[in-house]
PDB file of C-alpha atoms in Angstrom:
ATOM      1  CA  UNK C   1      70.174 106.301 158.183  1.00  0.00           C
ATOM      2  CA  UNK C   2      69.231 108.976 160.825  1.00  0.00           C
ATOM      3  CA  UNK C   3      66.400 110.948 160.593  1.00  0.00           C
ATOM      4  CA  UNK C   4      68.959 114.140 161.039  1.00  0.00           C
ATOM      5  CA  UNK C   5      71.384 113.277 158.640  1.00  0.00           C
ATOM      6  CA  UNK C   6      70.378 116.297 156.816  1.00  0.00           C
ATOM      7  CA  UNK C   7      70.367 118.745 159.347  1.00  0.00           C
ATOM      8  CA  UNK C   8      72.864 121.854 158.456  1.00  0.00           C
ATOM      9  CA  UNK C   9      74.260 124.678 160.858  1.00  0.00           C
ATOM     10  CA  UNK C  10      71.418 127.939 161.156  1.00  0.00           C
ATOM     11  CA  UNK C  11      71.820 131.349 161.983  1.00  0.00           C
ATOM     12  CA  UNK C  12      70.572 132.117 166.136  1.00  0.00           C
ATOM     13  CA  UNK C  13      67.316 132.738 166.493  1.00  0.00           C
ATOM     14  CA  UNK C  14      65.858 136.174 165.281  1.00  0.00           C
ATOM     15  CA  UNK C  15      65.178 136.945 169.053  1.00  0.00           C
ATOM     16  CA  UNK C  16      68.632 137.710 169.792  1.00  0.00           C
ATOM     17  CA  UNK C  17      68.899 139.471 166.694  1.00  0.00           C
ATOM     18  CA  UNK C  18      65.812 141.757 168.039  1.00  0.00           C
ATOM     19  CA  UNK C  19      67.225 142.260 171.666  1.00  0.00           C
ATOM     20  CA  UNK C  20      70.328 143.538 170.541  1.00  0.00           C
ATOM     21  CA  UNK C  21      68.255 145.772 168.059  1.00  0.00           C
ATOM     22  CA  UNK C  22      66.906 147.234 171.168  1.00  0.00           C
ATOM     23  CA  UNK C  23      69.486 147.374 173.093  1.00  0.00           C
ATOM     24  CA  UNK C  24      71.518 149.380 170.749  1.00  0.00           C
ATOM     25  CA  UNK C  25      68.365 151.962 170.068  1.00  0.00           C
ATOM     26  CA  UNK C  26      69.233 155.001 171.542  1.00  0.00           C
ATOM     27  CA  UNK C  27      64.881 156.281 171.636  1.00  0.00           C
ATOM     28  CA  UNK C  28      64.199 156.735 175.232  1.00  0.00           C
ATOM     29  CA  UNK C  29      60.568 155.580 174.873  1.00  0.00           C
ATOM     30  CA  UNK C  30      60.997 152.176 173.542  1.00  0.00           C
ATOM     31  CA  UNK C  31      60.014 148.889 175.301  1.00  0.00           C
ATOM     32  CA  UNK C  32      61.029 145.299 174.997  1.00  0.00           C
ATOM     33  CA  UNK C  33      58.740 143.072 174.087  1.00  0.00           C
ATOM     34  CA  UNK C  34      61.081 140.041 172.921  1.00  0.00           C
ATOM     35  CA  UNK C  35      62.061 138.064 176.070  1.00  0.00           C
ATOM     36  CA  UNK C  36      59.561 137.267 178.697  1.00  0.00           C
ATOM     37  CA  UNK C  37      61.408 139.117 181.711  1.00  0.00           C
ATOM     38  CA  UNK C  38      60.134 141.131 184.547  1.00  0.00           C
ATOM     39  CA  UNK C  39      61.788 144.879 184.119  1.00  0.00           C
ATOM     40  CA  UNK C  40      62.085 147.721 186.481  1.00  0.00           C
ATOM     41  CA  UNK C  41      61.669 151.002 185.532  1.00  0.00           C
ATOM     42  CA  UNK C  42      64.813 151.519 183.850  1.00  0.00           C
ATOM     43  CA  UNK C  43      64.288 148.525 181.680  1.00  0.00           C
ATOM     44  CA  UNK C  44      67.245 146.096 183.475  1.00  0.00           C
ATOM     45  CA  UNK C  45      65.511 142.715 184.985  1.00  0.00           C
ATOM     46  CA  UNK C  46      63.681 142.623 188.195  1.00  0.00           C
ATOM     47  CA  UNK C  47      63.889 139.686 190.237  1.00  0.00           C
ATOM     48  CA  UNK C  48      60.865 138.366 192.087  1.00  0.00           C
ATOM     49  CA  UNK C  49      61.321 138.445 195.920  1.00  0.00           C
ATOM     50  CA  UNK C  50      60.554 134.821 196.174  1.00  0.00           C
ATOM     51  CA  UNK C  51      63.240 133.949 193.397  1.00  0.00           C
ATOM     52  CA  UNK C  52      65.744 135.876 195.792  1.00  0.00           C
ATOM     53  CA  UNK C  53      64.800 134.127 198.609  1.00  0.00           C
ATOM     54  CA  UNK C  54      65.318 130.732 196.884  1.00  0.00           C
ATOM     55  CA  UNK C  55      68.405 131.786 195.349  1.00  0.00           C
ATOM     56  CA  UNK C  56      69.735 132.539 198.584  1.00  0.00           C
ATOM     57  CA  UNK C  57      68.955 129.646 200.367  1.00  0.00           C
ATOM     58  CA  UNK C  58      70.427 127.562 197.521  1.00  0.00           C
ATOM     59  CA  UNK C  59      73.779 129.820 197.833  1.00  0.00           C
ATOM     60  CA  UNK C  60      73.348 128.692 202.032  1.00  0.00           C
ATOM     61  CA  UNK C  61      73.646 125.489 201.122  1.00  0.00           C
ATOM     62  CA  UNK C  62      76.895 123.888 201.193  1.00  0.00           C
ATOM     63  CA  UNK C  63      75.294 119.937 200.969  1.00  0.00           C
ATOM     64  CA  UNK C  64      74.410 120.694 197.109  1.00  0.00           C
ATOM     65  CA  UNK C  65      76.660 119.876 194.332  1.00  0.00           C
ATOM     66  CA  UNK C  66      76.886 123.378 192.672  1.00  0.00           C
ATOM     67  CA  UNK C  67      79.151 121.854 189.531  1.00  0.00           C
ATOM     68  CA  UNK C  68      77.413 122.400 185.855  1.00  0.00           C
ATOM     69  CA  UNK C  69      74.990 119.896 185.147  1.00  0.00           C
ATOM     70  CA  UNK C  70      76.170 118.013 181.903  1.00  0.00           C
ATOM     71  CA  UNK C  71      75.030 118.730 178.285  1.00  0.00           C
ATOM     72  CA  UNK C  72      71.451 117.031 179.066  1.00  0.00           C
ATOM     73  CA  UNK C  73      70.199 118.628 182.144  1.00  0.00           C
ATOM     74  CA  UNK C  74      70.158 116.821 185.507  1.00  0.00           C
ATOM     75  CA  UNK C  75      69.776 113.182 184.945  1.00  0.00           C
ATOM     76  CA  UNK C  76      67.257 112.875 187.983  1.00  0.00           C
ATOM     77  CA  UNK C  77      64.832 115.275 186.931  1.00  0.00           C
ATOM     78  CA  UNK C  78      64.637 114.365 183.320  1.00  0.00           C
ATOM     79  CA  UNK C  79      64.161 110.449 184.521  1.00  0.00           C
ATOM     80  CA  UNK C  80      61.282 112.284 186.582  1.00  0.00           C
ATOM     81  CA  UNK C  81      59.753 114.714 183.479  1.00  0.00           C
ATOM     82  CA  UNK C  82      59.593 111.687 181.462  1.00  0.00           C
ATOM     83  CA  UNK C  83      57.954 109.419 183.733  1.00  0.00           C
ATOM     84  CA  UNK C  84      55.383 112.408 184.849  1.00  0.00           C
ATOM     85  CA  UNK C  85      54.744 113.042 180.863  1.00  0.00           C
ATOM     86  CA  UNK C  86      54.565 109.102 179.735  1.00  0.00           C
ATOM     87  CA  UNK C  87      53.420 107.558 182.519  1.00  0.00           C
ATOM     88  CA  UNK C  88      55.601 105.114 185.196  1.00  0.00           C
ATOM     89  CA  UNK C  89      54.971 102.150 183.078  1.00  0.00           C
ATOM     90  CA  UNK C  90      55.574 103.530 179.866  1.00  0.00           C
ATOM     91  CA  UNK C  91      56.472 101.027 176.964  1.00  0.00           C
ATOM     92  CA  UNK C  92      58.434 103.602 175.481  1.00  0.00           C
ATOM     93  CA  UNK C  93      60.447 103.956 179.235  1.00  0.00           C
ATOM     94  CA  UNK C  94      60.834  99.941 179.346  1.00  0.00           C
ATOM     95  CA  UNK C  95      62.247  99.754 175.607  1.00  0.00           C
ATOM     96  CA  UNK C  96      64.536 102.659 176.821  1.00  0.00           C
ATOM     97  CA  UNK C  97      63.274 104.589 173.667  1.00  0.00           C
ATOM     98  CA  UNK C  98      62.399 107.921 175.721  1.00  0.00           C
ATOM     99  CA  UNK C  99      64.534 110.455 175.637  1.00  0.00           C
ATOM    100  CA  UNK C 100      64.487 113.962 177.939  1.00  0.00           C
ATOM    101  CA  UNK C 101      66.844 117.310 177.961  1.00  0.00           C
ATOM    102  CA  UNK C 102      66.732 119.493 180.246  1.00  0.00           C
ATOM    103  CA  UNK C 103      67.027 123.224 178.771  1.00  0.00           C
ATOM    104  CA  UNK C 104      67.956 126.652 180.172  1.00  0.00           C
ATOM    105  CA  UNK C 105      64.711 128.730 178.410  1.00  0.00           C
ATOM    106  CA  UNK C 106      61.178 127.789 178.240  1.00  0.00           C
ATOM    107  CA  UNK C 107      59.164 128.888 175.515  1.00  0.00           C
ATOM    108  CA  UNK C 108      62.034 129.738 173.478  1.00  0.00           C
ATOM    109  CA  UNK C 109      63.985 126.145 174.076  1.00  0.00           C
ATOM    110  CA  UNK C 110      60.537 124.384 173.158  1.00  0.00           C
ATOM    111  CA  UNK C 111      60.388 126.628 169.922  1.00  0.00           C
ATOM    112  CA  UNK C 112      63.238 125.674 168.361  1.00  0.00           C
ATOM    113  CA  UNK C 113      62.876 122.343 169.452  1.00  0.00           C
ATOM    114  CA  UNK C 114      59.770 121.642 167.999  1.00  0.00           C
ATOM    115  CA  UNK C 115      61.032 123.273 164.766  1.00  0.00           C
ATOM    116  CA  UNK C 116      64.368 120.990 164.519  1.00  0.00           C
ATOM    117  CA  UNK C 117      61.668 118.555 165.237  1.00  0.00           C
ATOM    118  CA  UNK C 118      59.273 119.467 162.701  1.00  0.00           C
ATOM    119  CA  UNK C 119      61.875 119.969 159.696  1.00  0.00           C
ATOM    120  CA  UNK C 120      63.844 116.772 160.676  1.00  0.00           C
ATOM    121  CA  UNK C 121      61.331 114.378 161.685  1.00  0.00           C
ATOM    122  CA  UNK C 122      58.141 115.183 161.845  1.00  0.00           C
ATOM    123  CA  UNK C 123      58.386 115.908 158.028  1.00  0.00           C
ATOM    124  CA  UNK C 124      59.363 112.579 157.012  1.00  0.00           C
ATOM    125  CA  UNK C 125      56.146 111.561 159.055  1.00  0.00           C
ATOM    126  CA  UNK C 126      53.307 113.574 158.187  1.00  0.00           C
ATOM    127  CA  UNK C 127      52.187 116.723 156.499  1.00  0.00           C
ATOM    128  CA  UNK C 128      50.548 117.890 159.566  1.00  0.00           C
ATOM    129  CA  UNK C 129      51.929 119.366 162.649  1.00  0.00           C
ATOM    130  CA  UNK C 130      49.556 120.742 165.666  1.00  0.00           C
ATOM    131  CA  UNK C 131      51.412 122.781 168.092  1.00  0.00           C
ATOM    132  CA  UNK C 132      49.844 124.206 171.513  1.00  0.00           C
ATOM    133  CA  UNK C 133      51.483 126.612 173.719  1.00  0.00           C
ATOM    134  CA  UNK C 134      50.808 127.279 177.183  1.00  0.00           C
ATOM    135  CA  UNK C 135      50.537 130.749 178.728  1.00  0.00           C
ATOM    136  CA  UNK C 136      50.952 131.324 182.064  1.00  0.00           C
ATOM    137  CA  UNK C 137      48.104 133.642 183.870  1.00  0.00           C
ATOM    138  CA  UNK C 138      47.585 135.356 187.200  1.00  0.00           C
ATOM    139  CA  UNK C 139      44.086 133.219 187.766  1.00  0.00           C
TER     140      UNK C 139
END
């Protein structure tokens, strides 16, 4: 039996629910705080000059393969991720029992991951479930 049999269809996360909340609030002083994005002065997304200068050199070049990457990410870079995170000679790699996605979001992707994760698996497991989040800093 598979440790997700049990898994049933959920409701999107209450952070979407909260952005359009905002979005549709017609108070002139209010501020986003539910998606991690860099926001000009009228509150649309600002773009880091170095992300525009990558994005257009990407756009420049016509040797890349700009198709969608399949439902798992690019297979390349999550071989790579997974040999980075468990090591190049990973028993887990040689029994081909690792597995690696590659996801749009960051913090929000590894949320919900870790909570299918934690309800579906981890559960059967152990009581106990540690998890540590990273924040980014200017330092």
């Amino acid at each position: 039996m598979s440790h997700f049999s049990e898994v049933n269809y959920v409701d999107l996360p209450a952070v979407f629910a909260l952005s359009a909340r905002y979005t549709d609030d017609p108070h002139p002083d209010k501020v986003n705080l539910t998606v991690g994005a860099y926001r000009n002065e009228a509150g649309k997304p600002w773009v880091l000059p170095v992300v525009k200068k990558a994005e257009s050199m990407l756009a420049a070049d016509d040797t890349l393969n700009k198709e969608y990457l399949s439902m798992g990410g690019l297979q390349s870079f999550t071989d790579a991720a997974t040999r980075l995170v468990l090591g190049e000679n990973s028993k887990v790699i040689n029994e081909d029992r690792a597995v690696a996605l590659q996801t749009l979001s960051g913090t929000g992707a590894l949320h919900v991951a870790f909570q299918f994760i934690a309800q579906f698996y981890l559960a059967v497991k152990t009581s106990t479930l540690v998890i540590l989040v990273g924040v980014i800093t200017s330092s």
